[in-house]
CSV table of C-alpha atoms and ligand atoms in Angstrom, one decimal:
chain,number,residue,atom,x,y,z
A,1,MET,CA,100.4,129.2,16.7
A,2,ASN,CA,102.9,130.0,19.7
A,3,TYR,CA,104.5,133.4,20.3
A,4,ASP,CA,107.4,134.6,22.5
A,5,VAL,CA,105.4,137.6,23.7
A,6,ILE,CA,101.6,138.6,23.2
A,7,ILE,CA,100.7,142.1,23.8
A,8,ILE,CA,97.1,143.1,24.5
A,9,GLY,CA,96.3,146.6,23.5
A,10,GLY,CA,97.7,148.8,20.9
A,11,GLY,CA,97.7,152.2,22.7
A,12,PRO,CA,101.2,154.0,23.3
A,13,SER,CA,102.4,151.5,26.1
A,14,GLY,CA,101.4,148.5,24.0
A,15,LEU,CA,103.0,149.9,20.8
A,16,MET,CA,106.1,150.7,22.6
A,17,ALA,CA,106.1,147.3,24.2
A,18,ALA,CA,105.8,145.6,20.8
A,19,VAL,CA,108.8,147.6,19.5
A,20,ALA,CA,110.9,146.8,22.5
A,21,SER,CA,110.0,143.0,22.4
A,22,ALA,CA,110.6,142.7,18.6
A,23,SER,CA,113.8,144.6,18.7
A,24,ASN,CA,115.0,141.8,21.2
A,25,GLY,CA,114.4,139.2,18.6
A,26,SER,CA,111.0,138.0,20.1
A,27,LYS,CA,108.1,136.5,18.0
A,28,VAL,CA,105.4,139.0,19.0
A,29,LEU,CA,101.7,139.2,18.5
A,30,LEU,CA,99.9,142.5,19.1
A,31,VAL,CA,96.2,142.2,19.5
A,32,ASP,CA,93.8,145.1,19.7
A,33,LYS,CA,89.9,144.9,19.6
A,34,GLY,CA,89.7,148.2,17.7
A,35,THR,CA,89.8,148.6,13.9
A,36,LYS,CA,92.8,151.0,14.3
A,37,LEU,CA,95.8,151.1,16.8
A,38,GLY,CA,96.7,154.0,18.9
A,39,LYS,CA,93.2,155.8,18.8
A,40,LYS,CA,93.6,157.3,22.0
A,41,LEU,CA,97.2,158.6,21.3
A,42,ALA,CA,95.8,160.1,17.9
A,43,ILE,CA,93.4,162.3,19.8
A,44,SER,CA,95.7,163.3,22.7
A,45,GLY,CA,97.2,166.7,23.1
A,46,GLY,CA,94.4,168.3,21.3
A,47,GLY,CA,95.1,165.9,18.3
A,48,ARG,CA,98.7,166.9,18.1
A,49,CYS,CA,100.0,164.2,20.5
A,50,ASN,CA,101.9,165.4,23.5
A,51,VAL,CA,104.6,162.6,23.1
A,52,THR,CA,106.5,163.5,26.3
A,53,ASN,CA,107.8,166.5,28.4
A,54,ARG,CA,111.3,167.8,28.6
A,55,LEU,CA,111.2,168.8,32.3
A,56,PRO,CA,113.8,167.3,34.5
A,57,ILE,CA,113.0,163.9,36.0
A,58,ASP,CA,112.1,165.1,39.3
A,59,GLU,CA,109.6,167.6,38.0
A,60,ILE,CA,108.1,164.9,35.7
A,61,ILE,CA,107.5,162.7,38.7
A,62,LYS,CA,106.0,165.8,40.5
A,63,HIS,CA,103.6,166.1,37.6
A,64,ILE,CA,102.5,162.3,38.2
A,65,PRO,CA,100.7,162.5,41.5
A,66,GLY,CA,99.3,159.2,41.1
A,67,ASN,CA,102.3,157.0,42.0
A,68,GLY,CA,104.8,159.0,40.0
A,69,ARG,CA,107.6,157.9,42.4
A,70,PHE,CA,107.2,154.2,41.2
A,71,LEU,CA,108.6,155.4,37.9
A,72,TYR,CA,111.9,156.6,39.4
A,73,SER,CA,113.8,153.3,38.8
A,74,ALA,CA,112.2,152.8,35.4
A,75,PHE,CA,113.3,156.4,34.5
A,76,THR,CA,117.0,155.4,35.2
A,77,ILE,CA,116.5,152.7,32.2
A,78,PHE,CA,114.2,154.5,29.7
A,79,ASN,CA,113.0,158.2,30.3
A,80,ASN,CA,111.6,161.2,28.5
A,81,GLU,CA,115.0,161.8,26.8
A,82,SER,CA,115.0,158.1,25.5
A,83,ILE,CA,111.4,158.8,24.1
A,84,ILE,CA,112.9,161.9,22.3
A,85,LYS,CA,115.6,160.0,20.8
A,86,PHE,CA,113.3,157.0,19.9
A,87,PHE,CA,111.1,159.3,17.9
A,88,GLU,CA,113.8,161.3,16.4
A,89,GLY,CA,115.2,157.7,15.4
A,90,LEU,CA,111.9,157.1,13.5
A,91,GLY,CA,112.2,160.6,11.6
A,92,ILE,CA,109.7,162.4,13.8
A,93,GLN,CA,111.0,165.7,14.7
A,94,LEU,CA,109.8,167.1,18.1
A,95,LYS,CA,109.6,170.5,19.3
A,96,GLU,CA,109.3,172.0,22.9
A,97,GLU,CA,106.3,174.1,23.9
A,98,ASP,CA,105.3,175.7,27.1
A,99,HIS,CA,105.9,173.7,30.3
A,100,GLY,CA,108.4,171.3,28.5
A,101,ARG,CA,105.6,169.8,26.5
A,102,MET,CA,107.1,168.1,23.4
A,103,PHE,CA,104.9,167.8,20.2
A,104,PRO,CA,105.8,166.5,16.7
A,105,THR,CA,106.7,169.4,14.4
A,106,THR,CA,104.0,168.2,12.0
A,107,ASP,CA,101.4,169.1,14.8
A,108,LYS,CA,99.7,165.9,13.8
A,109,ALA,CA,99.3,163.1,16.2
A,110,GLN,CA,98.6,160.5,13.5
A,111,SER,CA,102.2,161.0,12.2
A,112,VAL,CA,103.4,159.7,15.6
A,113,VAL,CA,101.0,156.7,15.3
A,114,ASP,CA,101.9,156.0,11.8
A,115,ALA,CA,105.8,156.0,12.6
A,116,MET,CA,105.3,153.7,15.4
A,117,LEU,CA,103.1,151.4,13.1
A,118,LYS,CA,105.8,151.3,10.5
A,119,LYS,CA,108.5,150.5,12.9
A,120,ILE,CA,106.6,147.5,14.3
A,121,ARG,CA,105.7,146.2,10.8
A,122,GLU,CA,109.3,146.4,9.9
A,123,LEU,CA,110.2,144.5,13.0
A,124,GLY,CA,107.9,141.7,12.0
A,125,VAL,CA,105.2,142.1,14.7
A,126,GLU,CA,102.0,140.4,13.9
A,127,ILE,CA,99.2,142.5,14.4
A,128,ARG,CA,95.7,141.4,14.9
A,129,THR,CA,93.1,144.3,15.0
A,130,ASN,CA,89.2,143.5,15.5
A,131,THR,CA,90.2,141.0,17.9
A,132,ALA,CA,88.9,141.3,21.5
A,133,VAL,CA,90.7,139.4,24.2
A,134,LYS,CA,88.3,137.6,26.5
A,135,GLN,CA,90.7,136.0,29.0
A,136,VAL,CA,94.2,135.7,29.9
A,137,ILE,CA,95.0,132.1,30.8
A,138,TYR,CA,97.1,131.3,34.0
A,139,ASP,CA,98.2,127.9,35.1
A,140,ASN,CA,100.1,127.2,38.4
A,141,GLN,CA,101.4,130.9,38.7
A,142,ASN,CA,102.4,130.9,35.1
A,143,VAL,CA,100.9,132.7,32.3
A,144,LYS,CA,99.9,130.3,29.4
A,145,GLY,CA,98.4,132.6,26.7
A,146,ILE,CA,95.0,134.3,25.9
A,147,LYS,CA,91.6,133.5,24.8
A,148,VAL,CA,90.1,135.6,22.0
A,149,GLY,CA,86.5,135.6,20.5
A,150,GLY,CA,85.3,132.2,19.2
A,151,GLU,CA,87.2,130.6,22.0
A,152,GLU,CA,90.4,130.7,20.3
A,153,ILE,CA,93.5,130.1,22.5
A,154,ILE,CA,96.8,131.6,21.7
A,155,LYS,CA,99.8,130.4,23.6
A,156,SER,CA,102.8,132.5,24.8
A,157,LYS,CA,105.1,132.3,27.8
A,158,ALA,CA,104.9,135.9,28.2
A,159,VAL,CA,101.7,138.2,28.0
A,160,ILE,CA,101.7,142.1,28.4
A,161,ILE,CA,98.3,143.7,29.4
A,162,ALA,CA,98.4,147.3,27.9
A,163,VAL,CA,94.8,147.8,27.6
A,164,GLY,CA,94.6,151.0,29.3
A,165,GLY,CA,91.9,152.3,31.8
A,166,LYS,CA,88.2,153.1,31.5
A,167,SER,CA,88.2,156.5,30.3
A,168,VAL,CA,86.9,157.7,26.8
A,169,PRO,CA,85.6,154.2,25.9
A,170,HIS,CA,85.0,154.8,22.3
A,171,THR,CA,88.8,154.7,21.8
A,172,GLY,CA,88.8,151.1,23.0
A,173,SER,CA,89.9,151.5,26.8
A,174,THR,CA,86.9,150.0,28.3
A,175,GLY,CA,88.5,148.5,31.5
A,176,ASP,CA,88.8,144.9,30.4
A,177,GLY,CA,92.1,144.4,32.0
A,178,TYR,CA,91.1,144.7,35.5
A,179,ALA,CA,89.3,141.5,35.7
A,180,TRP,CA,92.2,139.7,34.1
A,181,ALA,CA,94.6,141.3,36.7
A,182,LYS,CA,92.1,140.4,39.5
A,183,ALA,CA,92.0,136.9,38.3
A,184,ALA,CA,95.7,136.6,38.4
A,185,GLY,CA,95.6,137.7,42.0
A,186,HIS,CA,96.4,141.3,41.6
A,187,THR,CA,94.8,144.1,43.7
A,188,ILE,CA,93.0,146.7,41.8
A,189,THR,CA,93.0,150.2,43.8
A,190,GLU,CA,89.8,152.2,43.6
A,191,LEU,CA,89.1,153.6,40.1
A,192,TYR,CA,88.2,157.3,39.9
A,193,PRO,CA,88.1,160.0,37.3
A,194,THR,CA,91.1,162.2,37.0
A,195,GLU,CA,91.8,165.1,34.6
A,196,VAL,CA,88.1,165.8,34.5
A,197,PRO,CA,85.7,168.8,34.5
A,198,ILE,CA,84.2,169.6,37.9
A,199,THR,CA,80.4,170.0,38.5
A,200,SER,CA,78.9,172.7,40.8
A,201,LYS,CA,75.4,173.5,41.9
A,202,GLU,CA,76.0,177.1,42.7
A,203,PRO,CA,73.0,179.1,41.5
A,204,PHE,CA,75.3,181.3,39.1
A,205,ILE,CA,76.4,178.0,37.6
A,206,LYS,CA,72.7,176.7,37.2
A,207,GLU,CA,71.6,180.1,35.7
A,208,LYS,CA,74.7,180.0,33.4
A,209,THR,CA,75.7,183.5,34.4
A,210,LEU,CA,79.3,182.9,33.6
A,211,GLN,CA,79.1,180.1,31.1
A,212,GLY,CA,81.7,180.3,28.3
A,213,LEU,CA,83.9,182.8,30.2
A,214,SER,CA,87.6,181.8,30.3
A,215,LEU,CA,90.0,183.2,32.9
A,216,ARG,CA,93.6,183.4,32.1
A,217,ASP,CA,96.4,182.4,34.4
A,218,VAL,CA,94.4,182.2,37.5
A,219,GLY,CA,95.5,180.6,40.8
A,220,LEU,CA,92.7,177.9,41.3
A,221,SER,CA,92.8,176.0,44.7
A,222,VAL,CA,90.9,173.1,46.4
A,223,LEU,CA,90.3,174.0,50.0
A,224,LYS,CA,90.3,172.0,53.2
A,225,PRO,CA,87.3,172.5,55.5
A,226,ASN,CA,89.6,175.0,57.5
A,227,GLY,CA,89.9,177.2,54.3
A,228,LYS,CA,93.7,176.1,53.8
A,229,PRO,CA,94.5,175.0,50.2
A,230,ILE,CA,95.0,171.2,49.6
A,231,ILE,CA,96.5,172.2,46.3
A,232,THR,CA,96.7,175.3,44.0
A,233,HIS,CA,97.3,175.3,40.2
A,234,ARG,CA,98.0,178.3,38.1
A,235,MET,CA,96.8,178.0,34.8
A,236,ASP,CA,93.6,179.0,32.6
A,237,MET,CA,90.0,177.7,33.5
A,238,ILE,CA,86.6,178.1,31.9
A,239,PHE,CA,83.0,178.4,33.3
A,240,THR,CA,80.5,175.9,31.8
A,241,HIS,CA,77.0,175.0,31.8
A,242,PHE,CA,77.7,172.3,34.5
A,243,GLY,CA,80.5,173.7,36.5
A,244,ILE,CA,84.2,174.5,35.7
A,245,SER,CA,86.7,173.2,33.2
A,246,GLY,CA,90.0,173.9,31.6
A,247,PRO,CA,93.8,173.1,32.5
A,248,ALA,CA,93.6,174.4,36.0
A,249,VAL,CA,90.3,172.6,36.7
A,250,LEU,CA,91.7,169.2,35.2
A,251,ARG,CA,94.7,169.3,37.4
A,252,CYS,CA,92.5,170.2,40.6
A,253,SER,CA,90.0,167.6,39.9
A,254,GLN,CA,91.8,164.4,41.4
A,255,PHE,CA,92.0,166.4,44.8
A,256,VAL,CA,88.3,167.3,44.5
A,257,VAL,CA,87.4,163.7,44.0
A,258,LYS,CA,89.6,162.9,47.0
A,259,ALA,CA,88.3,165.8,49.2
A,260,LEU,CA,84.6,164.7,48.4
A,261,LYS,CA,85.1,161.4,49.8
A,262,LYS,CA,86.0,162.8,53.2
A,263,SER,CA,83.3,165.6,53.0
A,264,LYS,CA,80.4,165.2,55.3
A,265,GLU,CA,78.2,167.7,53.2
A,266,ASN,CA,79.3,166.1,49.8
A,267,THR,CA,80.6,169.4,48.7
A,268,VAL,CA,84.1,170.8,48.4
A,269,THR,CA,85.0,174.8,48.4
A,270,MET,CA,87.3,175.9,45.6
A,271,GLU,CA,88.9,179.3,45.4
A,272,ILE,CA,89.7,181.5,42.1
A,273,ASP,CA,92.4,183.9,42.7
A,274,LEU,CA,92.1,186.3,39.6
A,275,MET,CA,95.4,188.0,40.3
A,276,PRO,CA,97.9,185.5,42.0
A,277,ASP,CA,100.9,188.0,41.8
A,278,GLN,CA,99.2,190.6,44.1
A,279,ASN,CA,98.0,190.5,47.4
A,280,GLN,CA,94.5,191.8,48.6
A,281,GLU,CA,95.8,195.1,49.7
A,282,GLU,CA,97.7,195.7,46.5
A,283,ILE,CA,94.7,194.9,44.5
A,284,PHE,CA,92.6,197.3,46.6
A,285,GLN,CA,95.2,200.1,46.1
A,286,GLU,CA,95.3,199.5,42.4
A,287,ALA,CA,91.4,199.7,42.3
A,288,VAL,CA,91.5,202.9,44.1
A,289,GLN,CA,94.1,204.4,41.9
A,290,ILE,CA,92.0,203.5,38.8
A,291,LEU,CA,88.9,204.9,40.3
A,292,LYS,CA,90.2,208.1,41.5
A,293,SER,CA,91.5,208.9,38.2
A,294,GLU,CA,88.0,208.9,36.9
A,295,PRO,CA,85.8,209.7,40.0
A,296,LYS,CA,82.6,210.5,38.2
A,297,LYS,CA,82.8,207.3,36.0
A,298,ALA,CA,80.5,204.3,36.9
A,299,ILE,CA,82.7,201.5,38.4
A,300,LYS,CA,81.6,199.1,35.7
A,301,ASN,CA,83.1,201.3,33.0
A,302,ALA,CA,86.0,202.6,35.1
A,303,LEU,CA,87.4,199.0,35.9
A,304,LYS,CA,86.7,197.6,32.4
A,305,GLY,CA,89.7,196.2,30.8
A,306,TRP,CA,91.3,195.8,34.3
A,307,ILE,CA,89.5,192.5,34.8
A,308,PRO,CA,87.4,190.6,32.2
A,309,GLU,CA,84.2,192.5,31.9
A,310,ARG,CA,81.7,189.5,32.7
A,311,TYR,CA,83.8,188.7,35.8
A,312,LEU,CA,83.8,192.1,36.8
A,313,HIS,CA,80.0,192.6,36.7
A,314,PHE,CA,79.6,189.2,38.4
A,315,LEU,CA,82.0,190.1,41.3
A,316,LEU,CA,80.6,193.5,41.7
A,317,GLU,CA,77.1,192.0,42.1
A,318,GLN,CA,78.6,189.5,44.5
A,319,ALA,CA,80.0,192.3,46.6
A,320,GLY,CA,76.7,194.2,46.6
A,321,ILE,CA,78.0,197.0,44.7
A,322,ASP,CA,75.7,198.7,42.1
A,323,LEU,CA,77.4,198.6,38.7
A,324,ASN,CA,76.7,202.2,38.2
A,325,THR,CA,78.4,203.4,41.5
A,326,VAL,CA,80.9,206.2,41.1
A,327,TYR,CA,84.1,206.3,43.2
A,328,ASP,CA,82.8,209.1,45.5
A,329,GLN,CA,79.9,207.0,46.5
A,330,LEU,CA,81.9,204.0,47.2
A,331,SER,CA,83.0,203.0,50.7
A,332,HIS,CA,86.7,201.7,51.1
A,333,ARG,CA,85.1,198.8,53.2
A,334,LEU,CA,83.1,197.6,50.4
A,335,LEU,CA,85.9,198.3,47.9
A,336,ARG,CA,88.2,196.1,50.0
A,337,TYR,CA,85.6,193.3,50.1
A,338,PHE,CA,85.4,193.4,46.3
A,339,ALA,CA,89.3,193.2,46.3
A,340,GLY,CA,89.0,190.2,48.5
A,341,LEU,CA,86.6,188.6,45.9
A,342,ILE,CA,89.1,189.3,43.2
A,343,LYS,CA,91.9,187.6,45.3
A,344,GLY,CA,89.7,184.7,46.3
A,345,PHE,CA,86.2,184.1,45.0
A,346,ARG,CA,84.9,180.8,46.6
A,347,LEU,CA,82.5,178.5,45.0
A,348,LYS,CA,81.3,175.0,46.2
A,349,VAL,CA,81.5,172.0,43.9
A,350,ASN,CA,79.9,168.8,44.4
A,351,GLY,CA,81.5,166.3,41.9
A,352,THR,CA,82.9,165.7,38.5
A,353,LEU,CA,82.0,164.3,35.3
A,354,SER,CA,82.0,160.5,34.9
A,355,ILE,CA,85.2,158.4,34.7
A,356,GLU,CA,84.2,157.7,30.9
A,357,LYS,CA,84.3,161.5,30.3
A,358,ALA,CA,87.6,161.9,32.1
A,359,PHE,CA,90.9,162.2,30.3
A,360,VAL,CA,92.7,159.7,32.5
A,361,THR,CA,91.7,156.9,35.0
A,362,GLY,CA,92.9,157.1,38.5
A,363,GLY,CA,93.6,153.9,40.5
A,364,GLY,CA,94.3,150.5,38.8
A,365,VAL,CA,96.6,147.6,39.0
A,366,SER,CA,98.6,148.2,42.3
A,367,THR,CA,102.1,149.1,41.8
A,368,LYS,CA,103.0,147.3,45.0
A,369,GLU,CA,102.7,144.0,42.9
A,370,ILE,CA,104.7,145.1,40.1
A,371,GLU,CA,108.6,145.0,39.8
A,372,PRO,CA,109.5,148.6,39.2
A,373,LYS,CA,112.5,148.0,36.7
A,374,THR,CA,110.7,145.4,34.5
A,375,MET,CA,106.9,146.0,35.0
A,376,ARG,CA,106.6,142.0,35.6
A,377,SER,CA,103.9,140.7,38.0
A,378,LYS,CA,105.4,139.7,41.4
A,379,ILE,CA,102.4,137.2,41.5
A,380,ILE,CA,102.1,135.4,38.0
A,381,ASN,CA,105.3,134.3,35.9
A,382,GLY,CA,105.4,135.7,32.6
A,383,LEU,CA,102.9,138.4,33.2
A,384,TYR,CA,103.4,142.0,32.4
A,385,PHE,CA,101.4,145.3,32.8
A,386,CYS,CA,102.3,148.9,31.3
A,387,GLY,CA,100.5,152.0,30.7
A,388,GLU,CA,97.3,153.4,32.3
A,389,ILE,CA,95.9,150.1,33.6
A,390,LEU,CA,98.5,150.4,36.3
A,391,ASP,CA,97.6,152.5,39.5
A,392,ILE,CA,99.7,155.6,37.8
A,393,HIS,CA,98.2,158.7,36.6
A,394,GLY,CA,99.7,162.2,35.7
A,395,TYR,CA,98.4,165.5,34.6
A,396,THR,CA,97.8,166.0,31.0
A,397,GLY,CA,101.1,167.5,29.4
A,398,GLY,CA,102.6,164.3,28.2
A,399,TYR,CA,103.0,162.8,31.5
A,400,ASN,CA,100.6,159.9,31.1
A,401,ILE,CA,102.0,159.1,27.6
A,402,THR,CA,105.5,159.2,29.0
A,403,SER,CA,104.5,156.8,31.9
A,404,ALA,CA,102.8,154.7,28.9
A,405,PHE,CA,105.9,154.8,26.9
A,406,VAL,CA,108.4,154.1,29.6
A,407,THR,CA,106.5,151.4,31.2
A,408,GLY,CA,105.7,149.8,27.8
A,409,HIS,CA,109.5,149.8,27.0
A,410,LEU,CA,110.3,148.2,30.1
A,411,ALA,CA,107.7,145.5,29.9
A,412,GLY,CA,108.4,144.7,26.1
A,413,THR,CA,112.2,144.4,26.9
A,414,ASN,CA,111.8,142.1,29.7
A,415,ALA,CA,108.9,140.0,28.4
A,416,ALA,CA,111.4,139.4,25.5
A,417,ASN,CA,113.6,137.8,27.9
A,418,GLU,CA,111.0,135.5,29.6
A,419,GLN,CA,112.3,132.1,29.8
B,501,LIG,C1,91.3,163.3,24.6
B,501,LIG,C2,92.4,162.8,25.5
B,501,LIG,C3,93.5,163.6,25.5
B,501,LIG,C4,94.6,163.3,26.2
B,501,LIG,N1,95.8,164.2,26.2
B,501,LIG,C5,96.9,163.7,26.9
B,501,LIG,C6,98.1,164.6,27.0
B,501,LIG,O1,98.0,165.7,26.4
B,501,LIG,N2,99.0,164.1,27.6
B,501,LIG,C7,99.1,163.0,28.4
B,501,LIG,O2,100.1,162.6,28.9
B,501,LIG,N3,98.0,162.1,28.3
B,501,LIG,C8,96.9,162.5,27.7
B,501,LIG,N4,96.0,161.7,27.6
B,501,LIG,C9,95.9,160.4,28.4
B,501,LIG,C10,96.7,159.4,27.5
B,501,LIG,O3,96.4,159.4,26.1
B,501,LIG,C11,96.5,157.8,27.9
B,501,LIG,O4,96.9,157.8,29.2
B,501,LIG,C12,97.3,156.8,27.2
B,501,LIG,O5,96.7,156.8,25.9
B,501,LIG,C13,97.3,155.4,27.8
B,501,LIG,O6,98.0,154.6,27.0
B,501,LIG,P1,97.5,153.1,27.2
B,501,LIG,O7,98.6,152.4,26.2
B,501,LIG,O8,97.8,152.6,28.6
B,501,LIG,O9,96.2,152.8,26.8
B,501,LIG,P2,95.2,153.2,25.6
B,501,LIG,O10,95.9,154.3,24.7
B,501,LIG,O11,93.9,153.4,26.4
B,501,LIG,O12,95.1,151.9,24.7
B,501,LIG,C14,94.5,150.7,25.0
B,501,LIG,C15,94.2,149.8,23.8
B,501,LIG,O13,93.9,148.5,24.4
B,501,LIG,C16,92.8,148.2,23.6
B,501,LIG,N5,91.9,147.1,24.3
B,501,LIG,C17,91.2,147.3,25.4
B,501,LIG,N6,90.5,146.2,25.7
B,501,LIG,C18,90.8,145.2,25.0
B,501,LIG,C19,90.7,143.9,24.7
B,501,LIG,N7,89.7,143.3,25.5
B,501,LIG,N8,91.2,143.2,23.7
B,501,LIG,C20,92.1,143.8,22.8
B,501,LIG,N9,92.3,145.0,22.8
B,501,LIG,C21,91.8,145.8,23.9
B,501,LIG,C22,92.1,149.3,23.1
B,501,LIG,O14,91.4,149.3,21.8
B,501,LIG,C23,93.3,150.2,23.0
B,501,LIG,O15,93.7,150.5,21.6
B,501,LIG,C24,94.6,162.0,26.9
B,501,LIG,C25,93.6,161.3,26.8
B,501,LIG,C26,92.4,161.6,26.1
B,501,LIG,C27,91.3,160.7,26.0
């Protein structure tokens, strides 16, 4: 059987590519090795599916630190607003939440997956699940088709590789596509975990002193060896049994990975600013005011409610202040030091959880070898890439899914026109 377009992978990029190709009148085959399509999409955004983000394009690009700029021309053709219209056209109503994040009003990711599958079936796309692609076949710089299990060869003049990265492999993304891209002559930039929890061997982490403690709206920074920040993210974070996690940590993680590569000691310093809206002197003055109003009360009780209790005790201990000290016994020098810790508590981190445990894979098929307006390979005729297999990665918050839908739409539309 011959097809106009074969799409390998039924994640968001492959599903969108299937819609685009079939809408252009192509005979499309969508192949996935899993039993179900859109498995990762169905667990994204905490199971609610963060379909896209409504921030302006420039902001979206900024939130895709891994080659977001490559998407500028793609966004002139299909962008976040196009995604919103697309889903509204499928009868999926969306709502905007904090930071521009768009979710289905059902709060159910599966409703998004189901609507796409319904559309694909209406368009007559042939779907083969439980079918692992073994190889993409090339001949004289042209794509010829694919080989699936049992040595079956399926021919097509256009193949779209949409198999995702290497993260969370139980969803089907096991990194199969990199070998096919390499065989085509493409460069695979170094793969690394992004949007991933960070590990630390600090004694207080090993001893689980703060395990389970969440800090709200902190400024979390990754520092250069000279103490200047490489990046700061203001969001929530949580202490775990192995290190730190939570939104601010996930966003900082790729900068830790890169800084660790340069580090001679195999550690990187991070800094937690508990009160990012105040400077150290203002924090000190506020502490003085609170303590002065109750000069006979133990500091651990007087400052309770001002900062989270477990963190308060921890920082007081770090500052060498007895928890039962009263204001009259406390030197301003020590109190200033304590205010300094509130403003910037530093910890050394030594790595991240594995790429398999990361939300997103950094690195991938080099964007330099892909046409930015079509997602067509510059090396092999008829070959297209879309989604996370590309060397494009964003923060969680709908940015990766936006990239997958946009690159999927372009790949599908242009593969349909392949001669
Ligand atoms: C828990 C979690 C939460 C996330 N939350 C967000 C979020 O809130 N916002 C955001 O922007 N991003 C989020 N992401 C990331 C986002 O889901 C991915 O970037 C996105 O799904 C990538 O889409 P894709 O189409 O490239 O690949 P995938 O979704 O990984 O799909 C790839 C498909 O290819 C198939 N496949 C693989 N190999 C083969 C083969 N050899 N033969 C046939 N088929 C194959 C797989 O079975 C799979 O169905 C999250 C990820 C995870 C794991």
